[in-house]
Amino acid sequence: TDKPASDYAVMYKDDGLTGGHVIMLGPGNQDAAKSALEAYPQGLQIGGGITSSNASEWLSYGASHVIVTSFVFHNGQIDFDRLNGLVDQIGKDRLVLDLSCRRKVGDTTGPYFVVTDRWQTYTDVEVNEETLKMLGGYCAEFLVHGVENEGKRCGILEDLVQLLGKYSPVPVTYAGGVQGLDDLDRVKTLGNENVDLTIGSALDCFGGDIKYDDVVAWHKKEN
């Protein structure tokens, strides 16, 4: 869009929306990310290149939480030394673990695996009851992109939302495939009211068809 990130931060703040994601995709956007956090202190989460070296710094800029993927899911495995170190440093209540996942290529019914490096690299970590319950002890929330449907506006991955709603011991935010307001109700039901929904490119303010104002109205009605 032509608008800076800080404009959207102000918009979310004015509409009482918390937990939005500021994701730094590549180099050169730290100033934009900082401006968004400054515009809405404690209202937004920050992700993209977060490590133990900079997590506290980003929290000091006003992020409510840091979102971590590749730093913890390292070399295809969960790096517990890094995870424990991060929790010791900032506390589990400020940490969101990104479990964005996809099925193996050609496997349309098999398990979902956490993916890293802009969703191109598979880890050995399967998203299932055991993993969710174990990792839930280290964080405040999970962020889960259903990578197969991300950006396609083709509908949510219902089986993934059900899995998250059934087994996650912490709140979950799901993203991927939203195509209409009906999906908000669908996620609420399938996710046992434990799964929130994030919408990006499908919103009219980002070039999509779903009216941002309608989503805000739905949110206010439900809350």
PDB file of C-alpha atoms in Angstrom:
ATOM      1  CA  THR A   1       0.000   0.000   0.000  1.00  0.00           C
ATOM      2  CA  ASP A   2       0.975   3.656  -0.118  1.00  0.00           C
ATOM      3  CA  LYS A   3       0.416   4.134   3.600  1.00  0.00           C
ATOM      4  CA  PRO A   4       3.163   3.716   6.191  1.00  0.00           C
ATOM      5  CA  ALA A   5       2.878   0.973   8.799  1.00  0.00           C
ATOM      6  CA  SER A   6       2.291   3.578  11.503  1.00  0.00           C
ATOM      7  CA  ASP A   7      -0.979   4.652   9.847  1.00  0.00           C
ATOM      8  CA  TYR A   8      -2.357   1.139  10.184  1.00  0.00           C
ATOM      9  CA  ALA A   9      -1.130   0.975  13.787  1.00  0.00           C
ATOM     10  CA  VAL A  10      -3.118   4.114  14.580  1.00  0.00           C
ATOM     11  CA  MET A  11      -6.154   2.655  12.812  1.00  0.00           C
ATOM     12  CA  TYR A  12      -5.971  -0.551  14.858  1.00  0.00           C
ATOM     13  CA  LYS A  13      -5.499   1.456  18.044  1.00  0.00           C
ATOM     14  CA  ASP A  14      -8.509   3.657  17.305  1.00  0.00           C
ATOM     15  CA  ASP A  15     -10.634   0.561  16.644  1.00  0.00           C
ATOM     16  CA  GLY A  16      -9.474  -1.248  19.782  1.00  0.00           C
ATOM     17  CA  LEU A  17      -7.823  -4.146  17.952  1.00  0.00           C
ATOM     18  CA  THR A  18      -4.963  -5.747  19.878  1.00  0.00           C
ATOM     19  CA  GLY A  19      -2.433  -8.382  18.898  1.00  0.00           C
ATOM     20  CA  GLY A  20      -1.812  -7.280  15.312  1.00  0.00           C
ATOM     21  CA  HIS A  21       1.401  -8.463  13.707  1.00  0.00           C
ATOM     22  CA  VAL A  22       4.258  -6.289  12.502  1.00  0.00           C
ATOM     23  CA  ILE A  23       6.433  -8.631  10.427  1.00  0.00           C
ATOM     24  CA  MET A  24       9.813  -7.463   9.151  1.00  0.00           C
ATOM     25  CA  LEU A  25      10.212  -9.201   5.795  1.00  0.00           C
ATOM     26  CA  GLY A  26      13.852  -8.761   4.932  1.00  0.00           C
ATOM     27  CA  PRO A  27      16.261  -5.894   5.653  1.00  0.00           C
ATOM     28  CA  GLY A  28      15.607  -2.173   5.579  1.00  0.00           C
ATOM     29  CA  ASN A  29      12.281  -1.960   7.383  1.00  0.00           C
ATOM     30  CA  GLN A  30      13.260  -1.592  11.026  1.00  0.00           C
ATOM     31  CA  ASP A  31      12.427   2.109  11.105  1.00  0.00           C
ATOM     32  CA  ALA A  32       8.942   1.403   9.740  1.00  0.00           C
ATOM     33  CA  ALA A  33       8.448  -1.320  12.347  1.00  0.00           C
ATOM     34  CA  LYS A  34       9.579   0.969  15.151  1.00  0.00           C
ATOM     35  CA  SER A  35       7.212   3.703  13.984  1.00  0.00           C
ATOM     36  CA  ALA A  36       4.289   1.272  14.097  1.00  0.00           C
ATOM     37  CA  LEU A  37       5.159   0.164  17.642  1.00  0.00           C
ATOM     38  CA  GLU A  38       5.549   3.768  18.765  1.00  0.00           C
ATOM     39  CA  ALA A  39       2.129   4.599  17.320  1.00  0.00           C
ATOM     40  CA  TYR A  40       0.443   1.769  19.245  1.00  0.00           C
ATOM     41  CA  PRO A  41       2.515   0.835  22.320  1.00  0.00           C
ATOM     42  CA  GLN A  42       1.712  -2.623  23.745  1.00  0.00           C
ATOM     43  CA  GLY A  43      -0.897  -3.184  21.039  1.00  0.00           C
ATOM     44  CA  LEU A  44       1.188  -4.974  18.409  1.00  0.00           C
ATOM     45  CA  GLN A  45       3.460  -8.001  18.185  1.00  0.00           C
ATOM     46  CA  ILE A  46       6.760  -7.922  16.272  1.00  0.00           C
ATOM     47  CA  GLY A  47       8.310 -10.721  14.226  1.00  0.00           C
ATOM     48  CA  GLY A  48      10.933 -11.304  11.565  1.00  0.00           C
ATOM     49  CA  GLY A  49      14.521 -11.984  12.553  1.00  0.00           C
ATOM     50  CA  ILE A  50      13.841 -12.002  16.291  1.00  0.00           C
ATOM     51  CA  THR A  51      16.595 -13.670  18.345  1.00  0.00           C
ATOM     52  CA  SER A  52      17.852 -13.594  21.915  1.00  0.00           C
ATOM     53  CA  SER A  53      20.122 -10.742  20.849  1.00  0.00           C
ATOM     54  CA  ASN A  54      17.320  -8.337  19.943  1.00  0.00           C
ATOM     55  CA  ALA A  55      14.120  -9.606  21.610  1.00  0.00           C
ATOM     56  CA  SER A  56      14.417  -7.337  24.666  1.00  0.00           C
ATOM     57  CA  GLU A  57      15.238  -4.389  22.431  1.00  0.00           C
ATOM     58  CA  TRP A  58      12.050  -4.814  20.393  1.00  0.00           C
ATOM     59  CA  LEU A  59       9.988  -5.118  23.545  1.00  0.00           C
ATOM     60  CA  SER A  60      11.523  -1.857  24.715  1.00  0.00           C
ATOM     61  CA  TYR A  61      10.318  -0.205  21.504  1.00  0.00           C
ATOM     62  CA  GLY A  62       6.742  -0.963  22.535  1.00  0.00           C
ATOM     63  CA  ALA A  63       5.933  -4.439  21.212  1.00  0.00           C
ATOM     64  CA  SER A  64       3.569  -6.419  23.442  1.00  0.00           C
ATOM     65  CA  HIS A  65       5.215  -9.680  22.346  1.00  0.00           C
ATOM     66  CA  VAL A  66       7.961 -10.957  20.069  1.00  0.00           C
ATOM     67  CA  ILE A  67       7.191 -13.639  17.487  1.00  0.00           C
ATOM     68  CA  VAL A  68       9.888 -16.252  16.956  1.00  0.00           C
ATOM     69  CA  THR A  69      10.296 -19.016  14.382  1.00  0.00           C
ATOM     70  CA  SER A  70      13.664 -19.761  12.818  1.00  0.00           C
ATOM     71  CA  PHE A  71      15.689 -18.896  15.918  1.00  0.00           C
ATOM     72  CA  VAL A  72      13.975 -21.673  17.877  1.00  0.00           C
ATOM     73  CA  PHE A  73      13.243 -24.108  15.034  1.00  0.00           C
ATOM     74  CA  HIS A  74      16.873 -24.464  14.075  1.00  0.00           C
ATOM     75  CA  ASN A  75      18.389 -27.040  11.732  1.00  0.00           C
ATOM     76  CA  GLY A  76      15.042 -28.799  11.460  1.00  0.00           C
ATOM     77  CA  GLN A  77      14.636 -29.319  15.204  1.00  0.00           C
ATOM     78  CA  ILE A  78      13.479 -27.460  18.304  1.00  0.00           C
ATOM     79  CA  ASP A  79      16.572 -25.857  19.811  1.00  0.00           C
ATOM     80  CA  PHE A  80      15.723 -26.072  23.500  1.00  0.00           C
ATOM     81  CA  ASP A  81      18.852 -24.226  24.568  1.00  0.00           C
ATOM     82  CA  ARG A  82      17.773 -21.229  22.532  1.00  0.00           C
ATOM     83  CA  LEU A  83      14.152 -21.550  23.613  1.00  0.00           C
ATOM     84  CA  ASN A  84      14.967 -21.781  27.307  1.00  0.00           C
ATOM     85  CA  GLY A  85      17.410 -18.899  27.017  1.00  0.00           C
ATOM     86  CA  LEU A  86      14.775 -16.721  25.372  1.00  0.00           C
ATOM     87  CA  VAL A  87      12.188 -17.562  28.025  1.00  0.00           C
ATOM     88  CA  ASP A  88      14.701 -16.803  30.779  1.00  0.00           C
ATOM     89  CA  GLN A  89      15.454 -13.469  29.148  1.00  0.00           C
ATOM     90  CA  ILE A  90      11.989 -12.077  28.386  1.00  0.00           C
ATOM     91  CA  GLY A  91       9.547 -14.460  30.093  1.00  0.00           C
ATOM     92  CA  LYS A  92       7.046 -16.790  28.447  1.00  0.00           C
ATOM     93  CA  ASP A  93       4.304 -14.166  28.728  1.00  0.00           C
ATOM     94  CA  ARG A  94       6.032 -11.986  26.120  1.00  0.00           C
ATOM     95  CA  LEU A  95       6.833 -14.777  23.658  1.00  0.00           C
ATOM     96  CA  VAL A  96       4.737 -15.948  20.699  1.00  0.00           C
ATOM     97  CA  LEU A  97       5.922 -19.072  18.903  1.00  0.00           C
ATOM     98  CA  ASP A  98       5.220 -19.157  15.188  1.00  0.00           C
ATOM     99  CA  LEU A  99       4.158 -22.683  14.226  1.00  0.00           C
ATOM    100  CA  SER A 100       3.352 -21.866  10.615  1.00  0.00           C
ATOM    101  CA  CYS A 101       3.039 -25.205   8.926  1.00  0.00           C
ATOM    102  CA  ARG A 102       2.239 -27.179   5.810  1.00  0.00           C
ATOM    103  CA  ARG A 103       1.846 -30.754   4.685  1.00  0.00           C
ATOM    104  CA  LYS A 104       4.584 -32.522   2.754  1.00  0.00           C
ATOM    105  CA  VAL A 105       4.317 -32.007  -0.993  1.00  0.00           C
ATOM    106  CA  GLY A 106       1.851 -34.431  -2.528  1.00  0.00           C
ATOM    107  CA  ASP A 107       0.419 -35.494   0.839  1.00  0.00           C
ATOM    108  CA  THR A 108      -3.096 -34.059   1.008  1.00  0.00           C
ATOM    109  CA  THR A 109      -4.207 -35.785   4.213  1.00  0.00           C
ATOM    110  CA  GLY A 110      -1.045 -36.229   6.270  1.00  0.00           C
ATOM    111  CA  PRO A 111       0.288 -34.270   9.226  1.00  0.00           C
ATOM    112  CA  TYR A 112       1.342 -30.632   9.227  1.00  0.00           C
ATOM    113  CA  PHE A 113       5.008 -29.791   9.818  1.00  0.00           C
ATOM    114  CA  VAL A 114       6.455 -26.499  11.032  1.00  0.00           C
ATOM    115  CA  VAL A 115       8.220 -24.662   8.203  1.00  0.00           C
ATOM    116  CA  THR A 116      10.832 -21.909   8.383  1.00  0.00           C
ATOM    117  CA  ASP A 117      12.800 -19.619   6.043  1.00  0.00           C
ATOM    118  CA  ARG A 118       9.743 -17.952   4.553  1.00  0.00           C
ATOM    119  CA  TRP A 119       7.955 -21.293   4.687  1.00  0.00           C
ATOM    120  CA  GLN A 120      10.335 -23.019   2.283  1.00  0.00           C
ATOM    121  CA  THR A 121      12.207 -25.271   4.726  1.00  0.00           C
ATOM    122  CA  TYR A 122      10.491 -28.177   6.449  1.00  0.00           C
ATOM    123  CA  THR A 123      11.425 -29.030  10.018  1.00  0.00           C
ATOM    124  CA  ASP A 124      10.914 -32.405  11.665  1.00  0.00           C
ATOM    125  CA  VAL A 125       8.427 -30.826  14.086  1.00  0.00           C
ATOM    126  CA  GLU A 126       4.894 -32.087  13.542  1.00  0.00           C
ATOM    127  CA  VAL A 127       2.005 -29.922  14.736  1.00  0.00           C
ATOM    128  CA  ASN A 128       0.049 -32.344  16.905  1.00  0.00           C
ATOM    129  CA  GLU A 129      -1.304 -32.756  20.428  1.00  0.00           C
ATOM    130  CA  GLU A 130       2.075 -33.618  21.936  1.00  0.00           C
ATOM    131  CA  THR A 131       3.930 -30.704  20.341  1.00  0.00           C
ATOM    132  CA  LEU A 132       1.237 -28.145  21.151  1.00  0.00           C
ATOM    133  CA  LYS A 133       1.005 -29.149  24.792  1.00  0.00           C
ATOM    134  CA  MET A 134       4.772 -29.248  25.206  1.00  0.00           C
ATOM    135  CA  LEU A 135       5.536 -25.922  23.500  1.00  0.00           C
ATOM    136  CA  GLY A 136       2.579 -24.259  25.210  1.00  0.00           C
ATOM    137  CA  GLY A 137       4.634 -24.304  28.386  1.00  0.00           C
ATOM    138  CA  TYR A 138       7.153 -21.942  26.844  1.00  0.00           C
ATOM    139  CA  CYS A 139       4.991 -19.179  25.362  1.00  0.00           C
ATOM    140  CA  ALA A 140       1.919 -16.998  25.718  1.00  0.00           C
ATOM    141  CA  GLU A 141       0.450 -17.753  22.313  1.00  0.00           C
ATOM    142  CA  PHE A 142       0.932 -19.570  19.031  1.00  0.00           C
ATOM    143  CA  LEU A 143       0.776 -17.909  15.621  1.00  0.00           C
ATOM    144  CA  VAL A 144      -0.064 -20.444  12.923  1.00  0.00           C
ATOM    145  CA  HIS A 145      -0.169 -19.680   9.219  1.00  0.00           C
ATOM    146  CA  GLY A 146      -1.838 -22.406   7.179  1.00  0.00           C
ATOM    147  CA  VAL A 147       0.808 -22.031   4.500  1.00  0.00           C
ATOM    148  CA  GLU A 148      -0.971 -24.058   1.802  1.00  0.00           C
ATOM    149  CA  ASN A 149      -3.845 -21.556   1.757  1.00  0.00           C
ATOM    150  CA  GLU A 150      -1.961 -18.392   2.723  1.00  0.00           C
ATOM    151  CA  GLY A 151      -2.773 -15.457   0.469  1.00  0.00           C
ATOM    152  CA  LYS A 152      -5.080 -17.491  -1.775  1.00  0.00           C
ATOM    153  CA  ARG A 153      -8.470 -16.473  -0.291  1.00  0.00           C
ATOM    154  CA  CYS A 154      -9.608 -20.047  -0.898  1.00  0.00           C
ATOM    155  CA  GLY A 155     -11.004 -20.837   2.555  1.00  0.00           C
ATOM    156  CA  ILE A 156      -9.390 -21.789   5.834  1.00  0.00           C
ATOM    157  CA  LEU A 157      -7.764 -25.139   6.619  1.00  0.00           C
ATOM    158  CA  GLU A 158     -10.584 -26.441   8.763  1.00  0.00           C
ATOM    159  CA  ASP A 159      -8.808 -29.555  10.009  1.00  0.00           C
ATOM    160  CA  LEU A 160      -5.847 -27.461  11.177  1.00  0.00           C
ATOM    161  CA  VAL A 161      -8.097 -24.991  13.014  1.00  0.00           C
ATOM    162  CA  GLN A 162      -9.887 -27.916  14.703  1.00  0.00           C
ATOM    163  CA  LEU A 163      -6.554 -29.432  15.746  1.00  0.00           C
ATOM    164  CA  LEU A 164      -5.391 -26.140  17.241  1.00  0.00           C
ATOM    165  CA  GLY A 165      -8.658 -25.508  19.037  1.00  0.00           C
ATOM    166  CA  LYS A 166      -8.762 -28.996  20.496  1.00  0.00           C
ATOM    167  CA  TYR A 167      -5.211 -29.381  21.754  1.00  0.00           C
ATOM    168  CA  SER A 168      -3.518 -26.003  22.261  1.00  0.00           C
ATOM    169  CA  PRO A 169      -3.162 -25.064  25.953  1.00  0.00           C
ATOM    170  CA  VAL A 170      -2.582 -21.399  25.030  1.00  0.00           C
ATOM    171  CA  PRO A 171      -4.467 -19.002  22.740  1.00  0.00           C
ATOM    172  CA  VAL A 172      -3.805 -19.404  19.032  1.00  0.00           C
ATOM    173  CA  THR A 173      -4.007 -16.967  16.136  1.00  0.00           C
ATOM    174  CA  TYR A 174      -4.625 -18.639  12.774  1.00  0.00           C
ATOM    175  CA  ALA A 175      -3.984 -17.101   9.369  1.00  0.00           C
ATOM    176  CA  GLY A 176      -4.446 -18.398   5.866  1.00  0.00           C
ATOM    177  CA  GLY A 177      -7.142 -18.566   3.227  1.00  0.00           C
ATOM    178  CA  VAL A 178      -9.812 -16.305   4.690  1.00  0.00           C
ATOM    179  CA  GLN A 179     -12.303 -15.470   1.944  1.00  0.00           C
ATOM    180  CA  GLY A 180     -15.267 -13.910   3.745  1.00  0.00           C
ATOM    181  CA  LEU A 181     -16.870 -12.921   7.013  1.00  0.00           C
ATOM    182  CA  ASP A 182     -18.295 -16.427   7.343  1.00  0.00           C
ATOM    183  CA  ASP A 183     -14.775 -17.639   8.037  1.00  0.00           C
ATOM    184  CA  LEU A 184     -14.701 -15.606  11.264  1.00  0.00           C
ATOM    185  CA  ASP A 185     -17.675 -17.558  12.576  1.00  0.00           C
ATOM    186  CA  ARG A 186     -16.216 -20.798  11.242  1.00  0.00           C
ATOM    187  CA  VAL A 187     -12.896 -20.330  13.057  1.00  0.00           C
ATOM    188  CA  LYS A 188     -14.669 -19.402  16.275  1.00  0.00           C
ATOM    189  CA  THR A 189     -16.721 -22.604  16.154  1.00  0.00           C
ATOM    190  CA  LEU A 190     -14.090 -25.030  14.856  1.00  0.00           C
ATOM    191  CA  GLY A 191     -11.465 -23.603  17.181  1.00  0.00           C
ATOM    192  CA  ASN A 192     -13.491 -24.072  20.375  1.00  0.00           C
ATOM    193  CA  GLU A 193     -13.331 -20.289  20.911  1.00  0.00           C
ATOM    194  CA  ASN A 194      -9.584 -20.727  21.567  1.00  0.00           C
ATOM    195  CA  VAL A 195      -8.470 -19.678  18.075  1.00  0.00           C
ATOM    196  CA  ASP A 196      -8.388 -16.101  16.834  1.00  0.00           C
ATOM    197  CA  LEU A 197      -8.104 -15.109  13.213  1.00  0.00           C
ATOM    198  CA  THR A 198      -5.762 -12.687  11.490  1.00  0.00           C
ATOM    199  CA  ILE A 199      -6.637 -11.327   8.053  1.00  0.00           C
ATOM    200  CA  GLY A 200      -4.183  -9.608   5.740  1.00  0.00           C
ATOM    201  CA  SER A 201      -4.396  -9.368   1.971  1.00  0.00           C
ATOM    202  CA  ALA A 202      -8.101 -10.260   1.938  1.00  0.00           C
ATOM    203  CA  LEU A 203      -9.007  -6.930   3.597  1.00  0.00           C
ATOM    204  CA  ASP A 204     -10.126  -4.052   1.407  1.00  0.00           C
ATOM    205  CA  CYS A 205      -7.491  -1.782   2.961  1.00  0.00           C
ATOM    206  CA  PHE A 206      -4.842  -4.171   1.590  1.00  0.00           C
ATOM    207  CA  GLY A 207      -6.455  -4.681  -1.812  1.00  0.00           C
ATOM    208  CA  GLY A 208      -8.909  -7.467  -0.945  1.00  0.00           C
ATOM    209  CA  ASP A 209     -12.684  -7.808  -0.905  1.00  0.00           C
ATOM    210  CA  ILE A 210     -13.487  -8.106   2.805  1.00  0.00           C
ATOM    211  CA  LYS A 211     -14.444  -4.780   4.324  1.00  0.00           C
ATOM    212  CA  TYR A 212     -12.219  -3.836   7.239  1.00  0.00           C
ATOM    213  CA  ASP A 213     -15.125  -2.008   8.897  1.00  0.00           C
ATOM    214  CA  ASP A 214     -17.239  -5.171   8.741  1.00  0.00           C
ATOM    215  CA  VAL A 215     -14.501  -7.173  10.444  1.00  0.00           C
ATOM    216  CA  VAL A 216     -14.191  -4.558  13.198  1.00  0.00           C
ATOM    217  CA  ALA A 217     -17.976  -4.592  13.680  1.00  0.00           C
ATOM    218  CA  TRP A 218     -17.950  -8.403  13.937  1.00  0.00           C
ATOM    219  CA  HIS A 219     -15.135  -8.252  16.480  1.00  0.00           C
ATOM    220  CA  LYS A 220     -16.929  -5.701  18.636  1.00  0.00           C
ATOM    221  CA  LYS A 221     -20.159  -7.698  18.502  1.00  0.00           C
ATOM    222  CA  GLU A 222     -18.387 -10.874  19.605  1.00  0.00           C
ATOM    223  CA  ASN A 223     -16.422  -9.178  22.366  1.00  0.00           C
TER     224      ASN A 223
END
